[in-house]
Amino acid sequence: MASGEIFTVITCPACAKQNQDHYRFCLGCGAELPRGKASQPEASDATEAPPVVDEATSEGPAPAAGSPAGAAAPAAPAAPVADAAAEGGGLPPGKCPECDYVNPPTNRFCASCGYRMDEVQKAAAPAQVDADEAQAILVALDPEGNEVGRHSLGLGEHILGREAGGIFGADAYLSPRHARFNFDGRVLKVDDLGSLNGIFRKLVGDQEAPLKSGQRFRIGQELLQFDALEPEEADAHGVAPQGTTVDGIIGRLSLVVGRGSAQPSFPVPDRGVNMGRERGDLLFPEDGYVSGLHCTLMYDDGDVFVRDLGSSNGTFVQLVKETDLRNGDVLLMGQQLYRVTI
């Protein structure tokens, strides 16, 4: 509309929103507008109030523009359309399903019959997402848990590693083809593709996970490997080899210090082992990322488990087979943490 052009409006008695005089229902609240009453002329100029747009919800990323939602500049008429589409998660309102009146994209209510247009929009959005836009997201985290990048996973199989580039390209601890992710729209699965440094999932609180012989886990900056001890047969002369199992010892924990190396080692009795920086059977006093009492290794009827004891930074257990991931799981791949969002 050209500057200085005169038009008339009707002020809604319910919410005080100004509506054009040919509208029967308020665009802001849906109330029926008074008819046959005096309307006030308004001149459109540089101080004209912008169209009303609903405030953004707290879900999802903040609007890209520097101004709050609903404060779109008059010089950028496309901005309210983009904001309205972002709020409902789907296409902006258009033809009213009740009376077929074609509404502007910013209308919350039909100007002709008062039908709630944004509810139609929101109801239609989930079906569209389920059919065409289902995705899981790997959110890269810094040590404080802040987001530093993300990678979306659509339906189907995804091979991720250093050769995938993006947020993975600069990690020297990632193998070129490190992991396979598969998403069916509901469940996200991950499988290690024989990477050098493995995939680890974080345990927090009192969560626990089984440990197999040869499996690794991390606490703080320490990489540990559990190996079950199996009795060895005596030789032809009946001499038992040294270093074999003794009563009450079910395995050993080894501190991994380099490729192909696992030393030193500590015996694991059947009563279990507590680990921490200040308390427990196995101490790491120089590692500031290990809690005072961090985790415990437990033995129960032939099975071994590791349990986090409410540590500050969690216990990370290596995944040794294809694993279903849960929303909120945190993975360690290479030297980067990733939070799973499904």
XYZ file of C-alpha atoms in Angstrom:
342
model
C 0.000 0.000 0.000
C 1.453 3.392 -0.949
C 2.445 5.803 1.787
C -0.367 8.215 2.667
C -3.167 6.001 1.309
C -6.260 6.111 3.528
C -8.093 2.999 4.705
C -10.555 2.289 7.512
C -10.280 -0.204 10.328
C -12.460 -1.714 13.029
C -10.960 -2.042 16.502
C -11.869 -5.335 18.151
C -13.685 -4.671 21.461
C -12.285 -7.930 22.898
C -8.552 -7.661 22.192
C -8.138 -4.153 20.688
C -6.609 -5.486 17.476
C -7.264 -3.358 14.425
C -8.969 -5.158 11.537
C -9.871 -3.986 8.060
C -13.478 -2.825 7.911
C -14.724 -5.629 5.629
C -13.694 -8.391 8.088
C -16.530 -9.928 10.118
C -14.320 -11.650 12.712
C -11.178 -10.457 14.496
C -7.909 -11.865 13.156
C -6.337 -11.737 16.607
C -8.903 -13.454 18.818
C -11.745 -14.627 16.535
C -14.417 -12.489 18.203
C -17.232 -11.168 16.025
C -16.579 -7.567 15.010
C -19.223 -4.858 15.569
C -21.047 -3.795 12.429
C -22.537 -0.413 11.552
C -20.370 1.430 14.093
C -18.018 4.267 13.315
C -14.620 3.181 12.188
C -11.527 5.281 12.396
C -9.350 6.235 9.451
C -5.709 5.413 9.582
C -2.894 6.658 7.380
C -0.253 4.149 6.370
C 3.238 5.614 6.771
C 6.643 4.691 8.092
C 5.251 4.329 11.632
C 2.495 1.893 10.664
C 2.255 -0.987 13.148
C 3.367 -4.308 11.616
C 0.973 -7.253 11.352
C 0.448 -9.177 14.600
C 2.263 -12.508 14.742
C 1.990 -14.995 17.619
C 4.971 -15.101 19.932
C 7.290 -18.006 19.305
C 7.093 -20.918 21.703
C 10.027 -22.039 23.794
C 10.522 -25.170 21.701
C 13.146 -25.312 18.970
C 15.809 -22.796 17.966
C 15.359 -19.074 18.492
C 14.303 -16.981 15.486
C 17.188 -16.141 13.222
C 16.325 -12.441 13.176
C 17.732 -10.242 15.907
C 14.318 -8.855 16.867
C 11.734 -10.847 18.879
C 9.071 -12.822 17.037
C 6.195 -10.595 16.090
C 8.381 -7.497 15.632
C 9.031 -7.877 11.947
C 10.165 -4.652 10.253
C 7.594 -2.991 7.975
C 10.186 -2.834 5.206
C 10.293 -6.654 5.067
C 6.715 -7.846 4.416
C 7.815 -11.451 3.865
C 9.041 -11.794 7.455
C 5.599 -12.289 9.116
C 4.821 -15.082 6.630
C 8.031 -16.899 7.467
C 7.447 -16.501 11.207
C 3.871 -17.767 10.979
C 4.978 -20.844 9.081
C 7.713 -21.551 11.601
C 5.388 -21.332 14.596
C 2.879 -23.942 13.489
C 5.482 -26.257 11.989
C 3.710 -26.534 8.623
C 2.251 -24.465 5.806
C 0.723 -21.052 6.604
C -3.076 -20.716 6.664
C -4.842 -20.232 3.339
C -8.310 -21.284 2.242
C -10.670 -21.708 5.173
C -12.015 -25.309 5.333
C -15.290 -23.999 6.793
C -16.302 -21.297 4.293
C -13.592 -21.401 1.550
C -12.593 -17.775 2.198
C -8.933 -17.239 1.192
C -7.154 -15.641 4.150
C -3.800 -13.858 4.311
C -1.061 -16.159 5.640
C -0.832 -14.325 8.988
C -4.512 -14.851 9.940
C -5.074 -16.894 13.076
C -8.850 -16.814 12.480
C -10.836 -16.738 9.271
C -11.871 -13.147 8.521
C -15.178 -14.343 7.067
C -16.479 -16.932 9.535
C -14.077 -16.861 12.508
C -12.808 -20.434 12.038
C -9.546 -21.150 13.947
C -7.017 -21.328 11.117
C -3.824 -22.022 13.096
C -5.401 -25.144 14.651
C -5.925 -26.530 11.161
C -2.281 -25.822 10.451
C -1.006 -27.517 13.620
C -3.245 -30.571 13.181
C -1.929 -31.105 9.660
C 1.734 -30.737 10.580
C 2.423 -34.108 12.338
C 1.184 -36.190 9.383
C 3.487 -34.269 7.067
C 6.467 -34.762 9.380
C 5.765 -38.471 9.849
C 5.501 -39.088 6.136
C 8.159 -36.860 4.674
C 10.370 -35.283 7.328
C 10.987 -37.923 10.006
C 14.508 -37.504 11.277
C 16.863 -38.099 14.137
C 19.584 -35.617 15.010
C 23.116 -35.995 16.379
C 23.880 -32.830 18.346
C 27.620 -32.234 18.839
C 28.424 -31.021 22.379
C 31.356 -29.230 23.936
C 32.679 -30.404 27.358
C 30.161 -28.135 29.132
C 27.242 -29.678 27.236
C 26.660 -26.729 24.883
C 25.683 -27.397 21.277
C 28.470 -26.791 18.765
C 26.956 -28.440 15.684
C 24.405 -30.966 14.483
C 23.858 -33.628 11.837
C 20.391 -34.772 10.728
C 19.631 -38.413 9.967
C 16.645 -39.060 7.723
C 15.006 -42.417 7.105
C 17.311 -45.258 6.140
C 21.009 -46.033 6.545
C 23.792 -43.523 7.155
C 27.541 -44.254 7.214
C 29.318 -41.680 9.370
C 32.993 -41.080 9.937
C 35.768 -38.708 9.003
C 35.079 -39.063 5.272
C 31.493 -37.838 5.820
C 32.903 -34.343 6.392
C 30.871 -31.668 8.168
C 31.091 -31.936 11.943
C 32.978 -35.238 11.589
C 35.671 -34.201 9.113
C 38.264 -32.723 11.484
C 38.250 -35.473 14.152
C 41.517 -37.392 13.843
C 40.204 -40.079 16.221
C 37.325 -41.015 13.913
C 37.857 -43.758 11.345
C 36.933 -42.804 7.754
C 33.873 -45.099 7.997
C 33.313 -45.254 11.713
C 29.661 -46.133 12.388
C 26.438 -47.158 10.688
C 23.213 -45.461 11.817
C 19.821 -46.735 10.689
C 16.570 -44.855 11.342
C 13.117 -46.281 10.571
C 11.141 -43.247 11.731
C 10.785 -44.513 15.307
C 13.965 -46.341 16.331
C 17.550 -45.236 15.705
C 20.154 -48.019 15.676
C 23.941 -47.697 15.668
C 26.608 -50.264 14.841
C 30.399 -49.964 14.957
C 32.023 -50.643 11.562
C 35.243 -51.958 13.058
C 36.564 -48.495 13.943
C 39.887 -48.131 15.709
C 38.557 -46.196 18.705
C 35.013 -47.535 19.009
C 31.651 -46.026 19.983
C 30.792 -45.421 23.643
C 27.414 -44.686 25.254
C 27.155 -42.650 28.440
C 25.783 -44.070 31.679
C 24.529 -41.565 34.260
C 23.010 -41.752 37.722
C 22.671 -45.400 38.718
C 22.526 -46.799 35.185
C 24.433 -49.989 34.491
C 25.496 -52.015 31.475
C 26.861 -55.557 31.018
C 30.530 -56.040 30.196
C 31.896 -58.828 28.009
C 35.481 -60.022 28.049
C 37.563 -57.618 25.959
C 35.031 -54.759 26.218
C 36.201 -51.256 27.167
C 34.771 -48.341 29.161
C 35.904 -44.809 29.998
C 35.835 -42.784 33.221
C 37.279 -39.302 33.009
C 40.328 -39.556 30.772
C 40.978 -43.200 31.644
C 40.313 -45.952 29.095
C 39.889 -49.342 30.775
C 39.431 -52.852 29.404
C 37.858 -55.782 31.201
C 39.112 -59.315 30.459
C 37.608 -62.398 32.040
C 40.118 -64.889 33.412
C 39.574 -68.460 32.318
C 41.420 -71.364 33.936
C 44.146 -72.911 31.795
C 44.871 -76.620 31.686
C 48.000 -77.990 33.293
C 50.675 -79.356 30.978
C 51.445 -83.031 30.421
C 53.420 -83.091 33.673
C 50.574 -81.655 35.685
C 52.195 -78.218 36.066
C 49.763 -75.319 36.108
C 50.907 -72.154 34.260
C 51.536 -69.112 36.410
C 49.070 -66.255 36.104
C 46.011 -68.454 35.832
C 42.890 -67.785 37.853
C 42.763 -68.186 41.566
C 39.719 -68.589 43.749
C 37.737 -65.383 44.030
C 39.355 -63.633 41.028
C 37.049 -63.404 37.987
C 39.021 -61.121 35.680
C 41.346 -58.169 35.318
C 41.041 -54.484 34.513
C 43.723 -53.052 32.259
C 44.538 -49.407 31.680
C 44.816 -48.909 27.919
C 47.828 -46.665 27.270
C 48.329 -47.014 23.525
C 47.525 -48.986 20.390
C 47.823 -52.677 21.141
C 48.809 -51.970 24.733
C 46.829 -52.665 27.861
C 48.738 -52.038 31.076
C 48.943 -51.963 34.009
C 46.381 -54.551 35.113
C 44.403 -54.985 38.327
C 42.675 -58.143 39.558
C 38.868 -58.110 39.746
C 37.539 -60.141 42.693
C 34.044 -61.586 42.645
C 32.986 -59.000 45.247
C 33.514 -56.298 42.608
C 35.708 -53.198 42.287
C 34.906 -49.588 43.171
C 36.706 -46.869 41.201
C 37.162 -43.155 41.804
C 39.556 -40.287 42.335
C 39.447 -40.354 46.159
C 37.573 -43.483 47.268
C 37.428 -47.091 46.130
C 39.652 -50.042 45.367
C 41.116 -48.519 42.203
C 42.051 -44.808 42.383
C 42.916 -42.209 39.733
C 44.013 -39.300 41.953
C 45.486 -37.212 39.097
C 42.407 -37.271 36.861
C 40.251 -34.253 37.644
C 37.419 -35.596 35.446
C 36.939 -38.660 37.666
C 34.542 -38.187 40.587
C 35.517 -39.013 44.169
C 33.598 -42.321 43.888
C 32.850 -42.751 40.203
C 31.641 -46.257 39.289
C 31.678 -49.879 40.322
C 32.295 -53.188 38.588
C 29.910 -55.914 39.796
C 29.829 -59.684 39.405
C 26.537 -61.585 39.544
C 26.242 -65.308 38.798
C 28.758 -65.330 35.965
C 27.850 -61.905 34.521
C 29.850 -58.694 34.932
C 28.292 -55.209 34.968
C 29.609 -51.663 35.253
C 27.421 -49.137 37.099
C 27.811 -45.382 37.310
C 27.547 -44.067 40.881
C 26.204 -40.597 40.153
C 29.470 -39.258 38.788
C 29.690 -35.719 37.415
C 30.866 -36.727 33.940
C 29.332 -40.169 33.518
C 30.732 -43.571 32.606
C 31.054 -44.421 28.893
C 30.658 -48.059 27.859
C 31.817 -49.366 24.473
C 29.086 -50.659 22.162
C 30.080 -54.059 20.786
C 26.952 -54.880 18.764
C 24.138 -53.058 16.963
C 22.309 -51.059 19.624
C 18.950 -49.278 19.829
C 19.440 -45.680 20.938
C 17.063 -43.690 23.136
C 16.175 -40.040 22.908
C 18.699 -38.156 25.052
C 21.458 -40.777 24.847
C 24.973 -39.326 24.696
C 27.573 -41.025 22.492
C 31.337 -40.631 22.410
C 32.788 -41.158 18.934
C 36.390 -40.147 18.350
C 36.950 -37.209 20.690
C 33.461 -35.702 20.263
C 30.288 -36.083 22.308
C 26.931 -36.348 20.512
C 23.457 -36.154 22.037
C 20.780 -38.215 20.287
C 17.479 -36.477 19.551
C 14.648 -38.578 18.093
